[in-house]
N, C-alpha and C. Protein backbone atom coordinates (compact mmCIF):
# COMPACT_ATOMS: atom_id res chain seq x y z
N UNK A 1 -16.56 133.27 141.07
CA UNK A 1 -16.34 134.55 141.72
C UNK A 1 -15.34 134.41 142.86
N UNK A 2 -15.32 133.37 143.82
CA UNK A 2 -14.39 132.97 144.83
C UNK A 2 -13.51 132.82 144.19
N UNK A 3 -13.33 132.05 143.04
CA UNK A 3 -11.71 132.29 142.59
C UNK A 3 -10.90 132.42 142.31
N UNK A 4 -11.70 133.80 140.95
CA UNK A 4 -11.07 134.97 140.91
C UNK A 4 -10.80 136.32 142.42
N UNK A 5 -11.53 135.57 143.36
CA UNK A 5 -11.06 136.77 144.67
C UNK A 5 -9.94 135.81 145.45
N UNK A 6 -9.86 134.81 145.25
CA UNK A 6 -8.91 133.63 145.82
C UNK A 6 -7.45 134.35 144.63
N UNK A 7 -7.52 134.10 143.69
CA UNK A 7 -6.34 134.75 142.94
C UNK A 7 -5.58 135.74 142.84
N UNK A 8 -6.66 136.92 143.00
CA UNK A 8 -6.61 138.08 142.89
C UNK A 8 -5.61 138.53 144.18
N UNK A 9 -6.29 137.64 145.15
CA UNK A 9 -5.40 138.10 146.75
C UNK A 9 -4.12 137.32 146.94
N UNK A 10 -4.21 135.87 146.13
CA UNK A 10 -2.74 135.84 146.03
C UNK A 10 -1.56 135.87 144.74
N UNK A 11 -2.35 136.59 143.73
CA UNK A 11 -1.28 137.63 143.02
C UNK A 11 -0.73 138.65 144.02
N UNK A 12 -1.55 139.29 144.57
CA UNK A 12 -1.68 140.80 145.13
C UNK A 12 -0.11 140.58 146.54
N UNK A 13 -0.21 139.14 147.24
CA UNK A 13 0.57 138.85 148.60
C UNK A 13 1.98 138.51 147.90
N UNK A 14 1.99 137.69 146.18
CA UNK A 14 3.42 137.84 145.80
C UNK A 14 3.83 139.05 145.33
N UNK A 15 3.15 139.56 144.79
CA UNK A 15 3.71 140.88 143.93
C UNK A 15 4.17 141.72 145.64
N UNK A 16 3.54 141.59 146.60
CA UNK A 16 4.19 142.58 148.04
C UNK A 16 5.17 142.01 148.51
N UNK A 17 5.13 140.39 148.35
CA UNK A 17 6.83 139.64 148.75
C UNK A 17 7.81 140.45 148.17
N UNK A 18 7.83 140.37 146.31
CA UNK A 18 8.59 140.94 145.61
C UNK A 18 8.85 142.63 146.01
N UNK A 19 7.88 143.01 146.04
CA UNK A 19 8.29 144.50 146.69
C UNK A 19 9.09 144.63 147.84
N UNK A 20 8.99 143.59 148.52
CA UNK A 20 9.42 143.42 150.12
C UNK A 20 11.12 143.40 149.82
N UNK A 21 11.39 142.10 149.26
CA UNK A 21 12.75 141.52 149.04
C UNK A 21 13.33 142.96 148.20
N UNK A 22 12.80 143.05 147.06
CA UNK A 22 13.79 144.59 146.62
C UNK A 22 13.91 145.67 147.52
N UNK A 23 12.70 146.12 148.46
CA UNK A 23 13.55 146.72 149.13
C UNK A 23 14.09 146.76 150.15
N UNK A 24 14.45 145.37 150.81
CA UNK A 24 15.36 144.97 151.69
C UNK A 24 16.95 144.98 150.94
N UNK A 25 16.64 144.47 149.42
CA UNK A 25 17.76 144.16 149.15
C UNK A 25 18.95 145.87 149.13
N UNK A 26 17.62 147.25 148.30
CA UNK A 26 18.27 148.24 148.20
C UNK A 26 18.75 148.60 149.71
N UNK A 27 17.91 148.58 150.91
CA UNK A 27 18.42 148.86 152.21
C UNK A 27 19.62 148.44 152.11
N UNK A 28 20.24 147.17 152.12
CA UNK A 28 21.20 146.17 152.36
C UNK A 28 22.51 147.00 151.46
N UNK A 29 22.22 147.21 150.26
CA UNK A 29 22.99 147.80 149.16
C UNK A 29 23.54 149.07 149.96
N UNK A 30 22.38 150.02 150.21
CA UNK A 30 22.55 151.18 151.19
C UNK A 30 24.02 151.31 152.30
N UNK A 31 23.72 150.29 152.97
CA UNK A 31 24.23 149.85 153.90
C UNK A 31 25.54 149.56 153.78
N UNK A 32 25.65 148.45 153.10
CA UNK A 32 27.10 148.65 152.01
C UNK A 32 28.11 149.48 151.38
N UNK A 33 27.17 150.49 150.77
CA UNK A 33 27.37 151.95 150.37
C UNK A 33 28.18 152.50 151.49
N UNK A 34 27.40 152.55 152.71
CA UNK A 34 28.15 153.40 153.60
C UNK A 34 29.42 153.00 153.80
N UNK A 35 29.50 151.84 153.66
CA UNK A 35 30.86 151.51 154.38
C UNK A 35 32.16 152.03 153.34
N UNK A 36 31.53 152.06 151.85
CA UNK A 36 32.35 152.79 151.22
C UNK A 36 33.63 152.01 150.51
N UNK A 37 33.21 150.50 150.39
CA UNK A 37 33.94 149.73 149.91
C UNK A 37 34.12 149.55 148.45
N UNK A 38 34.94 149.96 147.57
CA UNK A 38 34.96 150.13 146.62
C UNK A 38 36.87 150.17 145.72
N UNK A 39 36.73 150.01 144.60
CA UNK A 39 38.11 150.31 143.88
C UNK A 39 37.92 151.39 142.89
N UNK A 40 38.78 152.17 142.79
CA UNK A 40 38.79 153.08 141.00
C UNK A 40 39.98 152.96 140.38
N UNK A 41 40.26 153.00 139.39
CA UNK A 41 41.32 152.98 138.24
C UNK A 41 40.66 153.86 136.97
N UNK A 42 41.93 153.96 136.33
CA UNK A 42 41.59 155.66 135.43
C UNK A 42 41.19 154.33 133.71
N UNK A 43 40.47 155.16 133.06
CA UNK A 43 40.15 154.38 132.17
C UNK A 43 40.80 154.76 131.06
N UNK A 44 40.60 156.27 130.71
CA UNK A 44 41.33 157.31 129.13
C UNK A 44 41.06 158.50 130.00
N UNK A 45 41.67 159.50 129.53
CA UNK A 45 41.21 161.11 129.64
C UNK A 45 39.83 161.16 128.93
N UNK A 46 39.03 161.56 130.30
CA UNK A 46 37.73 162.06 129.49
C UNK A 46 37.55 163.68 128.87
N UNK A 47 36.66 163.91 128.46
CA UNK A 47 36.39 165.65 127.69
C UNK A 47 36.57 166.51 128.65
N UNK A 48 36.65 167.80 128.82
CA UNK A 48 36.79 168.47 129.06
C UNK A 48 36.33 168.79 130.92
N UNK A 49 36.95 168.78 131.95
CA UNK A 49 36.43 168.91 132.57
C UNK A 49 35.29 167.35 133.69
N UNK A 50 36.08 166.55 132.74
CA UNK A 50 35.20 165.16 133.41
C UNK A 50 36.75 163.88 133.51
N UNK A 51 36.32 163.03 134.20
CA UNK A 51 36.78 161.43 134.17
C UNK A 51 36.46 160.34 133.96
N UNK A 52 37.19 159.48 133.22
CA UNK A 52 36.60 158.38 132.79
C UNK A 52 37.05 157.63 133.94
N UNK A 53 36.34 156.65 134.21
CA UNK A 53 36.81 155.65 135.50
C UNK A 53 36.17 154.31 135.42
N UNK A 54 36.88 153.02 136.19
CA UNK A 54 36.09 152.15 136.11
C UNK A 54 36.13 151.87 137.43
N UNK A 55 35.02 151.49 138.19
CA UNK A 55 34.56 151.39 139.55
C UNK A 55 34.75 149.73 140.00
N UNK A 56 35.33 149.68 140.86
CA UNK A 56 34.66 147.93 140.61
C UNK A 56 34.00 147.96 142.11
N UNK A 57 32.88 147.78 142.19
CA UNK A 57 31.54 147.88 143.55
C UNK A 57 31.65 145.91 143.57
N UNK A 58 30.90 145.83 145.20
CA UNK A 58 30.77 144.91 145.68
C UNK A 58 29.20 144.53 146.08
N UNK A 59 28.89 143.86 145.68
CA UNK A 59 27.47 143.01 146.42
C UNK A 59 27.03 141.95 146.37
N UNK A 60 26.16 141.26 146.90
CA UNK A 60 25.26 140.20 146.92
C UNK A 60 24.79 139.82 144.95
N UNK A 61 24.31 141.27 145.04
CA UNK A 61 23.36 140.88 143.43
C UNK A 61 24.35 142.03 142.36
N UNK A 62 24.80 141.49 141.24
CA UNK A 62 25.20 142.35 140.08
C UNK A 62 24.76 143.37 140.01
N UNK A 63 23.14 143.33 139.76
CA UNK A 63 22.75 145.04 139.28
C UNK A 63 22.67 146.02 141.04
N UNK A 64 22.75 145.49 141.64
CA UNK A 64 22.83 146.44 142.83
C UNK A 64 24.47 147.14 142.61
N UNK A 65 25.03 146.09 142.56
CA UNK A 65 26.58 146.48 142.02
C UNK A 65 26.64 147.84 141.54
N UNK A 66 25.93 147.33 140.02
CA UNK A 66 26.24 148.76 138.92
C UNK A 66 25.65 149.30 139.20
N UNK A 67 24.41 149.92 140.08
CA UNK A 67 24.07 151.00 140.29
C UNK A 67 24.71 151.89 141.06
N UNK A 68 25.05 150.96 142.60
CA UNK A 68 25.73 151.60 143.64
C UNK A 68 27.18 152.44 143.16
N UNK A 69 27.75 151.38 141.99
CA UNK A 69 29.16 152.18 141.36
C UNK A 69 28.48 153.88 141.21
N UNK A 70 27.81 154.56 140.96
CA UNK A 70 27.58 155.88 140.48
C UNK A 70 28.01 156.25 141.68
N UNK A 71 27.11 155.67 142.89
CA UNK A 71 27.83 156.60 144.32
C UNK A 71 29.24 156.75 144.36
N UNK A 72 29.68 155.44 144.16
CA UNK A 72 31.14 154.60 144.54
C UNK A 72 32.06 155.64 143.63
N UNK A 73 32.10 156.03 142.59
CA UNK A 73 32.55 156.94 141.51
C UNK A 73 32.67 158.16 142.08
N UNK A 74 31.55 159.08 142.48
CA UNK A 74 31.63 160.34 142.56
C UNK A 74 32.03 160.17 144.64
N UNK A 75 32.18 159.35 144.80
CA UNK A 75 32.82 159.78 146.66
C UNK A 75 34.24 159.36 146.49
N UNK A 76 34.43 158.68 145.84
CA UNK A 76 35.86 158.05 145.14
C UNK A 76 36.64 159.39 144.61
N UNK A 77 35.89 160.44 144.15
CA UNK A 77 36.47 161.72 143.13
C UNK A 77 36.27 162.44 144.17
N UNK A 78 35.27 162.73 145.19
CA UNK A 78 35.72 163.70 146.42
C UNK A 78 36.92 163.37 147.20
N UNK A 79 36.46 162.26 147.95
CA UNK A 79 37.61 161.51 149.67
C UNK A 79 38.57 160.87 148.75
N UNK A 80 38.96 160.27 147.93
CA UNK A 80 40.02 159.00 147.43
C UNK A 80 40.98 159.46 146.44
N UNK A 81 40.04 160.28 145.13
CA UNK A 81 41.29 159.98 144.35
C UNK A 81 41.68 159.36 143.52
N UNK A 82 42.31 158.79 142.62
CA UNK A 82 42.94 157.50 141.78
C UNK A 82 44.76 157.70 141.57
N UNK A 83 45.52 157.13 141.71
CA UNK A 83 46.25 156.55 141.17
C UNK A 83 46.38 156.58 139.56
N UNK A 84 47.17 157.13 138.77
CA UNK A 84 47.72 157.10 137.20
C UNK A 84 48.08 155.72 136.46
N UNK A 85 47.46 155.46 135.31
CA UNK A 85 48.60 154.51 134.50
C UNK A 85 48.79 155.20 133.28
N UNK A 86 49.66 154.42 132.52
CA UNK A 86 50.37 155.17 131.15
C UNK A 86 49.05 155.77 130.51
N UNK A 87 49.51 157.22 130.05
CA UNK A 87 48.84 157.59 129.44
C UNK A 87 47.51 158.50 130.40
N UNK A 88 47.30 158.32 131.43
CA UNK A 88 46.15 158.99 132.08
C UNK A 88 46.70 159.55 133.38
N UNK A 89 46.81 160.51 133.66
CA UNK A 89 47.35 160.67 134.79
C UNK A 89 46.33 160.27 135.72
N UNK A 90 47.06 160.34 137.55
CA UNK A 90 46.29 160.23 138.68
C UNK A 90 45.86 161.43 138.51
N UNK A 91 44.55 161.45 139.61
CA UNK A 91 43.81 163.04 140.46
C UNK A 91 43.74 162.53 142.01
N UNK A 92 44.19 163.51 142.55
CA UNK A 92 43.76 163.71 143.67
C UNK A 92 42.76 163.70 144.38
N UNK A 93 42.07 163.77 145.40
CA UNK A 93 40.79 163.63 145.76
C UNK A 93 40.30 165.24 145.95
N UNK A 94 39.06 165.40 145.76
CA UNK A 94 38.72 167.10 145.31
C UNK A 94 39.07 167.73 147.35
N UNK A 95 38.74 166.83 147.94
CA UNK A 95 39.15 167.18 149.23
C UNK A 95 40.67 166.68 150.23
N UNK A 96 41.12 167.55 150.76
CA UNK A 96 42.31 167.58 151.41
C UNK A 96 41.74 167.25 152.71
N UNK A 97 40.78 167.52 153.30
CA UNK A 97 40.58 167.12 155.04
C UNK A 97 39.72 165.49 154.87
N UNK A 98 40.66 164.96 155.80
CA UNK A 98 40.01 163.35 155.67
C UNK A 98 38.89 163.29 156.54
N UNK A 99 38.73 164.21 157.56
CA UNK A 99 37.69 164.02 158.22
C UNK A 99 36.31 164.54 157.70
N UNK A 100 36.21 165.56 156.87
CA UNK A 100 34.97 166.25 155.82
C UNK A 100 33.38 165.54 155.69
N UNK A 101 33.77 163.87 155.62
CA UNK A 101 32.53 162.90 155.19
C UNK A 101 31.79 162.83 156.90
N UNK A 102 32.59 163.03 157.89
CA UNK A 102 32.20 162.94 159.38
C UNK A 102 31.61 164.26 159.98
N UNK A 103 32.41 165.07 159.02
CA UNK A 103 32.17 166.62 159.67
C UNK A 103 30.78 167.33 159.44
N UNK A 104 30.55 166.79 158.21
CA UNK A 104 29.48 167.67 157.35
C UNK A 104 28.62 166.27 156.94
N UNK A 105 28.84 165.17 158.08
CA UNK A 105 27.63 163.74 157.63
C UNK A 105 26.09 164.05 157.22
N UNK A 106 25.52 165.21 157.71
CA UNK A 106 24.29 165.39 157.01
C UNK A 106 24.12 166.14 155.86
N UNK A 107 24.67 166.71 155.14
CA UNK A 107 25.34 167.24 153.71
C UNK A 107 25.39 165.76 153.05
N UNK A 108 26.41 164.67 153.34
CA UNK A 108 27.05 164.22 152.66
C UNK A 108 25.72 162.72 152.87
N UNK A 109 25.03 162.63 153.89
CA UNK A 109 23.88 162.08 153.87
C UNK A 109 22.96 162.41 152.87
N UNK A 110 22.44 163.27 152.83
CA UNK A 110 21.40 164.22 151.38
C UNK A 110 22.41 163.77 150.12
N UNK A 111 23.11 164.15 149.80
CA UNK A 111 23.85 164.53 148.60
C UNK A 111 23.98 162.93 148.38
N UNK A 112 24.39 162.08 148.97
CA UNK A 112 24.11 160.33 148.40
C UNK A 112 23.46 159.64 148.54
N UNK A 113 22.05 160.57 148.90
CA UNK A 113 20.91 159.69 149.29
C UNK A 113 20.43 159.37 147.91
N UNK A 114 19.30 158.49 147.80
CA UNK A 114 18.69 157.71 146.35
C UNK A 114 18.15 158.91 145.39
N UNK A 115 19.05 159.06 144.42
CA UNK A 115 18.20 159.86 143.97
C UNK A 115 18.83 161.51 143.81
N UNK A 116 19.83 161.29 144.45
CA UNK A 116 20.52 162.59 145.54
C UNK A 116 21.24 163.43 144.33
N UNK A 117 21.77 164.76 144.50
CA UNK A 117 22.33 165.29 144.41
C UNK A 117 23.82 164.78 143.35
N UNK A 118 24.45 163.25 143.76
CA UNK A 118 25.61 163.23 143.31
C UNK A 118 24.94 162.34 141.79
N UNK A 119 23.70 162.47 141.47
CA UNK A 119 23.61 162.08 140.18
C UNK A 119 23.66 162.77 139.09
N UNK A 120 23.18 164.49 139.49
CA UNK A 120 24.29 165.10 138.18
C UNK A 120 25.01 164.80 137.32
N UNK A 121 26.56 164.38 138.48
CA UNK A 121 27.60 164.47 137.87
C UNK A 121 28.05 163.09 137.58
N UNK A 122 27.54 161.80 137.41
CA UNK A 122 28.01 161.00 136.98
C UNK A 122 27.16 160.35 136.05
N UNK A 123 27.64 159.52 134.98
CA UNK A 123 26.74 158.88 134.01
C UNK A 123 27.18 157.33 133.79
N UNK A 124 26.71 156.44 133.90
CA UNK A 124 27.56 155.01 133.40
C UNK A 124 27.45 155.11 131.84
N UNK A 125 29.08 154.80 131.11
CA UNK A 125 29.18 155.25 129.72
C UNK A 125 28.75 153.31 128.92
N UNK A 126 28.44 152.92 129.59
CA UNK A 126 28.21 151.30 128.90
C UNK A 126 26.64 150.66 129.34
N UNK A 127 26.01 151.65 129.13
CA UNK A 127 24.73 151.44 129.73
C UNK A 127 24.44 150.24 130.81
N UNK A 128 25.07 149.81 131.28
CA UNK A 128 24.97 148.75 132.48
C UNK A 128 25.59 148.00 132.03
N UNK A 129 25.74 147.97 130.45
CA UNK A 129 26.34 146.53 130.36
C UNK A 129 27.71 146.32 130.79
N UNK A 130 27.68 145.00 131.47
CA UNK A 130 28.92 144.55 132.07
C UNK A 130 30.31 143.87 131.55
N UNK A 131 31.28 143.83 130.59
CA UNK A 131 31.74 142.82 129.92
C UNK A 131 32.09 141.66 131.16
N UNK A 132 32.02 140.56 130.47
CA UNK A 132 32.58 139.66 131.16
C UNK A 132 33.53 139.31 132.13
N UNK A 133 34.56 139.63 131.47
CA UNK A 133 35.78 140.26 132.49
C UNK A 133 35.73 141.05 133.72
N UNK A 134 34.48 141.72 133.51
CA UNK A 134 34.44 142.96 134.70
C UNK A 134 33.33 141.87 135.79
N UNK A 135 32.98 141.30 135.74
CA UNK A 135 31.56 140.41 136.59
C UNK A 135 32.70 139.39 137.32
N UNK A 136 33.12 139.38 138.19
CA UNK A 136 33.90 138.36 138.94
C UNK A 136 33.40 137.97 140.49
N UNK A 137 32.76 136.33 140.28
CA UNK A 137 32.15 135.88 141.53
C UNK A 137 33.29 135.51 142.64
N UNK A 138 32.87 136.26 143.94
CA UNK A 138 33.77 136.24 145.01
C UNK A 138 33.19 135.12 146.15
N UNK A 139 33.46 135.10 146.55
CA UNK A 139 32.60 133.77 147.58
C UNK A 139 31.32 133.79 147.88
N UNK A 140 30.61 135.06 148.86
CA UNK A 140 29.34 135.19 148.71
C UNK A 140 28.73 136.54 147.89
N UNK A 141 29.80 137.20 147.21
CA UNK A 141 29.19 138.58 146.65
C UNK A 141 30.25 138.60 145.04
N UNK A 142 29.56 139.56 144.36
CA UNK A 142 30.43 139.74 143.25
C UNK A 142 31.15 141.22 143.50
N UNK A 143 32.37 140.99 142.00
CA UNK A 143 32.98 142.09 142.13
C UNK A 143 32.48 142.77 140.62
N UNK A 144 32.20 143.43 140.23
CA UNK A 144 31.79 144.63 139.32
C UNK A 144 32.08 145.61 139.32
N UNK A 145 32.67 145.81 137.70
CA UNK A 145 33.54 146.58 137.20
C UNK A 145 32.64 147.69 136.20
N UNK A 146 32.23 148.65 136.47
CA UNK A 146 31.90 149.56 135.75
C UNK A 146 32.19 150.97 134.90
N UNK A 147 32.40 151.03 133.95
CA UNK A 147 33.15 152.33 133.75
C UNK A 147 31.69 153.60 133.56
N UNK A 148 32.86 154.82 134.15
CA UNK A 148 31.92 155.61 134.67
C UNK A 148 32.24 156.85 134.40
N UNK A 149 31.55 157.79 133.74
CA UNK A 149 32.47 159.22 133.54
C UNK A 149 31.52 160.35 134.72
N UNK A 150 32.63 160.99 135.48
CA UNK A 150 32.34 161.78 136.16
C UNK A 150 32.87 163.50 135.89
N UNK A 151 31.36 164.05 135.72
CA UNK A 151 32.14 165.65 135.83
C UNK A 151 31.98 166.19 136.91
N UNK A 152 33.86 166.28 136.54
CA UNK A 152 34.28 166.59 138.06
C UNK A 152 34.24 167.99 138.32
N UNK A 153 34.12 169.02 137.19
CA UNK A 153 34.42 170.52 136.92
C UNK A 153 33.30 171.06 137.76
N UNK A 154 32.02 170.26 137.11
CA UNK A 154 30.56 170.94 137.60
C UNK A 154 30.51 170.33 139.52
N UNK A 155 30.89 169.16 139.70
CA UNK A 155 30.69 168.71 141.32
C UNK A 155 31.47 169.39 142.09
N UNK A 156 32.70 169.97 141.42
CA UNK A 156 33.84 170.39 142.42
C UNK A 156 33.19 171.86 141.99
N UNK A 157 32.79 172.86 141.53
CA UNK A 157 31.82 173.84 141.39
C UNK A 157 30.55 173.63 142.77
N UNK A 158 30.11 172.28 142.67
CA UNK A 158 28.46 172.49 143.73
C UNK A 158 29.22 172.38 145.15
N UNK A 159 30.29 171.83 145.45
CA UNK A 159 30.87 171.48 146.20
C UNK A 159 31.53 172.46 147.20
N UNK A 160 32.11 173.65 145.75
CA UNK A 160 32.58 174.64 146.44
C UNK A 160 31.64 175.74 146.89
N UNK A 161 30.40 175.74 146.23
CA UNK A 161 29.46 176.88 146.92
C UNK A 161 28.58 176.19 147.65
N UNK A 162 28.82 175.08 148.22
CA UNK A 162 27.69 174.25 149.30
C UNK A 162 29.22 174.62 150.47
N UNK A 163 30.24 175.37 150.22
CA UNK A 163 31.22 175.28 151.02
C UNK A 163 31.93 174.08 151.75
N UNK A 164 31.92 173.07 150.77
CA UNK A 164 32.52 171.50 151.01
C UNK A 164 34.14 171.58 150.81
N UNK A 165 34.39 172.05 149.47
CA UNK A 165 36.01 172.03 149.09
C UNK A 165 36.58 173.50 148.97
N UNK A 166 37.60 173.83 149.12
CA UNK A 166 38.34 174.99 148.41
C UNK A 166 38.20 175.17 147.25
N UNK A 167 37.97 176.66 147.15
CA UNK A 167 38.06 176.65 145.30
C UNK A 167 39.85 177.00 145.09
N UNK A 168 39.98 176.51 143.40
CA UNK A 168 41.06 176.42 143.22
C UNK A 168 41.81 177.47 142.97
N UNK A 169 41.12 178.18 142.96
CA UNK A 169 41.79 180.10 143.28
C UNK A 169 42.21 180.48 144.59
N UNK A 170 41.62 179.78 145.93
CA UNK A 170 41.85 180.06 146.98
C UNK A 170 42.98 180.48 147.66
N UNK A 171 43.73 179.80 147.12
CA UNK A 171 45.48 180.27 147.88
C UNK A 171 46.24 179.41 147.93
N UNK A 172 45.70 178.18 148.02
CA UNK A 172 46.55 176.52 148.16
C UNK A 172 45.04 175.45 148.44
């Protein structure tokens, strides 16, 4: 009887380590997030109203990587933008004022919080999986490459009646 209650309590103290470390690690990821460190490049023309993109996110652990890319994707298609190669043109960033992410920080707090708002509009089109090529170890963090389709029609829609961007009827 002692030791199954001897066991029981220390299954119970690893399984709370493990809870502990993941969510230090998502804090940490979080944290990261904010700073907003990230790359995009255009992948193909996606359907109607969306973009294909491949993200390449930075972290400690791979799958924190590919998750965080969904944020990294859709703030990348508001504030940033991409750059064109053959065959795909660039876009612009859905916003013209650089200051917007400072102005309206508790909007833009909610809307990328876990879970938030900017998961609508993005989907990872390779279910996590990573090809090889895209997984590149950097000294203490990796770089990860995710491709990611974002609709941009429907965000730049929530965007404009949360009164974030101009609509494109506006005047300029």
């Amino acid at each position: 009887m002692k030791n199954t209650v001897k066991i029981t309590c220390l299954l119970l103290i690893v399984l709370a380590g493990f809870a502990t470390e993941t969510t230090a690690q998502k804090r940490k990821a979080d944290k990261d997030t904010q700073n907003w460190i990230y790359e995009i490049e255009p992948v193909a023309v996606g359907s109607q109203g969306s973009y294909l993109i491949k993200v390449w996110s930075y972290s400690k652990k791979p799958v924190i990587a590919i998750e965080q890319a969904k944020k990294n994707a859709v703030h990348g298609i508001i504030f940033k933008g991409f750059t064109g190669i053959q065959g795909v043109p660039g876009q612009r960033p859905l916003t013209s004022n650089p200051n917007l992410e400072v102005e309206q920080a508790e909007f833009f707090k909610n809307f990328f919080a876990d879970g938030g708002k900017y998961m609508k509009f993005v989907n990872i089109t390779n279910d996590g999986a990573v090809a090889a090529e895209d997984r590149i170890k950097m000294d203490k963090q990796y770089k990860i490459g995710v491709v990611v389709s974002v609709n941009v029609a429907g965000l730049r829609k929530d965007l404009e009646d949360a009164g974030m961007v101009r609509g494109l009827n506006s005047g300029f």
